[in-house]
Tab-separated table of C-alpha atoms in Angstrom:
chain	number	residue	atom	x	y	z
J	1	UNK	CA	-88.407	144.521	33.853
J	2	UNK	CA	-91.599	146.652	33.714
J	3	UNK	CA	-93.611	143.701	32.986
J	4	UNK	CA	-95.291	141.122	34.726
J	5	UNK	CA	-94.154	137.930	34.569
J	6	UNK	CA	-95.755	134.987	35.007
J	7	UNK	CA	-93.319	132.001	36.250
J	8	UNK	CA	-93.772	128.598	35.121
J	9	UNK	CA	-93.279	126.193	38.155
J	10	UNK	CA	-90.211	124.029	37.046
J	11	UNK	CA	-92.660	120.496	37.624
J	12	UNK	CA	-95.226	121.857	35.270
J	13	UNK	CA	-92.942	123.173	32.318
J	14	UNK	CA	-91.182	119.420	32.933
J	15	UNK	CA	-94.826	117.997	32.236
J	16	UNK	CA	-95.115	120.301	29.239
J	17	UNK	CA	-91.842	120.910	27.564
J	18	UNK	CA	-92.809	118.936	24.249
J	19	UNK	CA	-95.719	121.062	23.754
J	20	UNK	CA	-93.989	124.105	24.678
J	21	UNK	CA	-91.090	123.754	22.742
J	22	UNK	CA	-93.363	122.698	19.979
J	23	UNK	CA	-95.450	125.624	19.919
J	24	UNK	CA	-92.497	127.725	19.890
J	25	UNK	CA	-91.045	126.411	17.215
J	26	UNK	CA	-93.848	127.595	15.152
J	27	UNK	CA	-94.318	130.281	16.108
J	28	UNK	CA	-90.651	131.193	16.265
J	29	UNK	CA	-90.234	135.236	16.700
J	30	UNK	CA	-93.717	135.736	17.311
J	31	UNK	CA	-93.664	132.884	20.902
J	32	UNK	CA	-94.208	134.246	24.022
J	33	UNK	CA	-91.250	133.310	25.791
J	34	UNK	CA	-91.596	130.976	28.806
J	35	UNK	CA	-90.169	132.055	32.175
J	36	UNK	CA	-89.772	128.853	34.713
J	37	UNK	CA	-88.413	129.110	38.436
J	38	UNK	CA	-88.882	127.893	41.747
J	39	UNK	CA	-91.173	129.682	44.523
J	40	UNK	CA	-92.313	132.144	41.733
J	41	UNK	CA	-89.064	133.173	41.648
J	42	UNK	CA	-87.467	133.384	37.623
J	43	UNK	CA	-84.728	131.185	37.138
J	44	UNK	CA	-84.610	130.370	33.288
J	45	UNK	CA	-86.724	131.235	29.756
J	46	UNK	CA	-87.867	129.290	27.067
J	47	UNK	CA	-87.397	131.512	23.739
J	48	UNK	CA	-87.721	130.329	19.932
J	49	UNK	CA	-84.062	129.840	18.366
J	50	UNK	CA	-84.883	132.851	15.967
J	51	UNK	CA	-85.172	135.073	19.158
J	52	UNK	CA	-81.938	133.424	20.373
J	53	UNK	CA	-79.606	134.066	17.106
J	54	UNK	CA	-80.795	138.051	17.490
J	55	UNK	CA	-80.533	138.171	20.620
J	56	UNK	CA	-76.720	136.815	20.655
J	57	UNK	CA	-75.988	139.037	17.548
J	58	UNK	CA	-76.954	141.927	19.787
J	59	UNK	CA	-74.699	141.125	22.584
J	60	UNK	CA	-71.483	140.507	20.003
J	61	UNK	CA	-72.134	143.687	19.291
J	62	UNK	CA	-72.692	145.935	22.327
J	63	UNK	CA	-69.998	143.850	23.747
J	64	UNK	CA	-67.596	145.012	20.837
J	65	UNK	CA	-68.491	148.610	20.995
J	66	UNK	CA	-66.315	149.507	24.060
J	67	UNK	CA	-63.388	147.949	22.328
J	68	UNK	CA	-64.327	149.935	18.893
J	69	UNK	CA	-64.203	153.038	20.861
J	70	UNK	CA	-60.695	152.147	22.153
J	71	UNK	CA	-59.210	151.312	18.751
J	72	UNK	CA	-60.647	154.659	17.439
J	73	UNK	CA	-59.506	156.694	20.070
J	74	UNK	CA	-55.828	155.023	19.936
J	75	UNK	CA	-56.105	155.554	15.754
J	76	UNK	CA	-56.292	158.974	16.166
J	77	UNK	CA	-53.332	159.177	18.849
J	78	UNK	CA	-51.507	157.058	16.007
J	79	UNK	CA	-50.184	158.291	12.983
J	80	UNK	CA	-51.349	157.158	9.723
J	81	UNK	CA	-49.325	154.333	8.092
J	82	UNK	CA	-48.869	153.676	4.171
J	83	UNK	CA	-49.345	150.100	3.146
J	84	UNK	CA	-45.488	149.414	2.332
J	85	UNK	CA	-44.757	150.858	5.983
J	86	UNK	CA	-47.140	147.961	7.296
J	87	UNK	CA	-46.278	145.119	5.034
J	88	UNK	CA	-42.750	146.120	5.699
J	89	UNK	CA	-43.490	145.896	9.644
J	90	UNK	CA	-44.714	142.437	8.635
J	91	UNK	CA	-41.773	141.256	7.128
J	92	UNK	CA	-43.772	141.513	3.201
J	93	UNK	CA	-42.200	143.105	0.606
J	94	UNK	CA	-45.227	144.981	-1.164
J	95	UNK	CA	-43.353	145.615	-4.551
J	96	UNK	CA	-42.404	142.149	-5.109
J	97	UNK	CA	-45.815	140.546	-4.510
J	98	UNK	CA	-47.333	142.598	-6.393
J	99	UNK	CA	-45.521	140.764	-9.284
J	100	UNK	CA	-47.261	137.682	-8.376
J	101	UNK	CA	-50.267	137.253	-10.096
């Protein structure tokens, strides 16, 4: 982090946290996020729940990507499969359901 940071002693964001979670609230995205720790050391931060959802979203998805890159590179090591040749691998016979509806 490139950025200073200044930490909230954990006994004054205690004395606060109403306020602070108040003001954050409205200003949701926009909040400053609060860092609090011990001996000016970070140990935890304060964001809206706006920032949070994002934020989560984003790690789904750079967490997926590694697997995404393994099922592409094992589809093209596979060959490609019809539909009956899958539904029949599934135990579904395609031709019959089809004259279900």
């Amino acid at each position: 982090m490139t950025k200073f940071v200044r930490v909230e002693p954990i006994s004054s964001a205690r004395a606060q946290l109403s306020g602070t979670v108040a003001r954050i609230g409205e200003q949701g995205l926009q909040a400053e996020p609060v860092v609090i720790g011990r001996r000016y050391k970070p140990e935890a931060v304060l964001i809206s729940f706006e920032l949070y959802e994002k934020l989560a979203d984003l790690i789904d998805e750079i967490q997926l990507v590694p697997l995404i890159r393994e099922r592409l590179a094992d589809e093209k090591a596979s060959p490609d499969l019809t539909l009956e040749e899958v539904a029949g691998s599934l135990g579904i016979d395609v031709v019959a359901s089809q004259g279900c509806r």
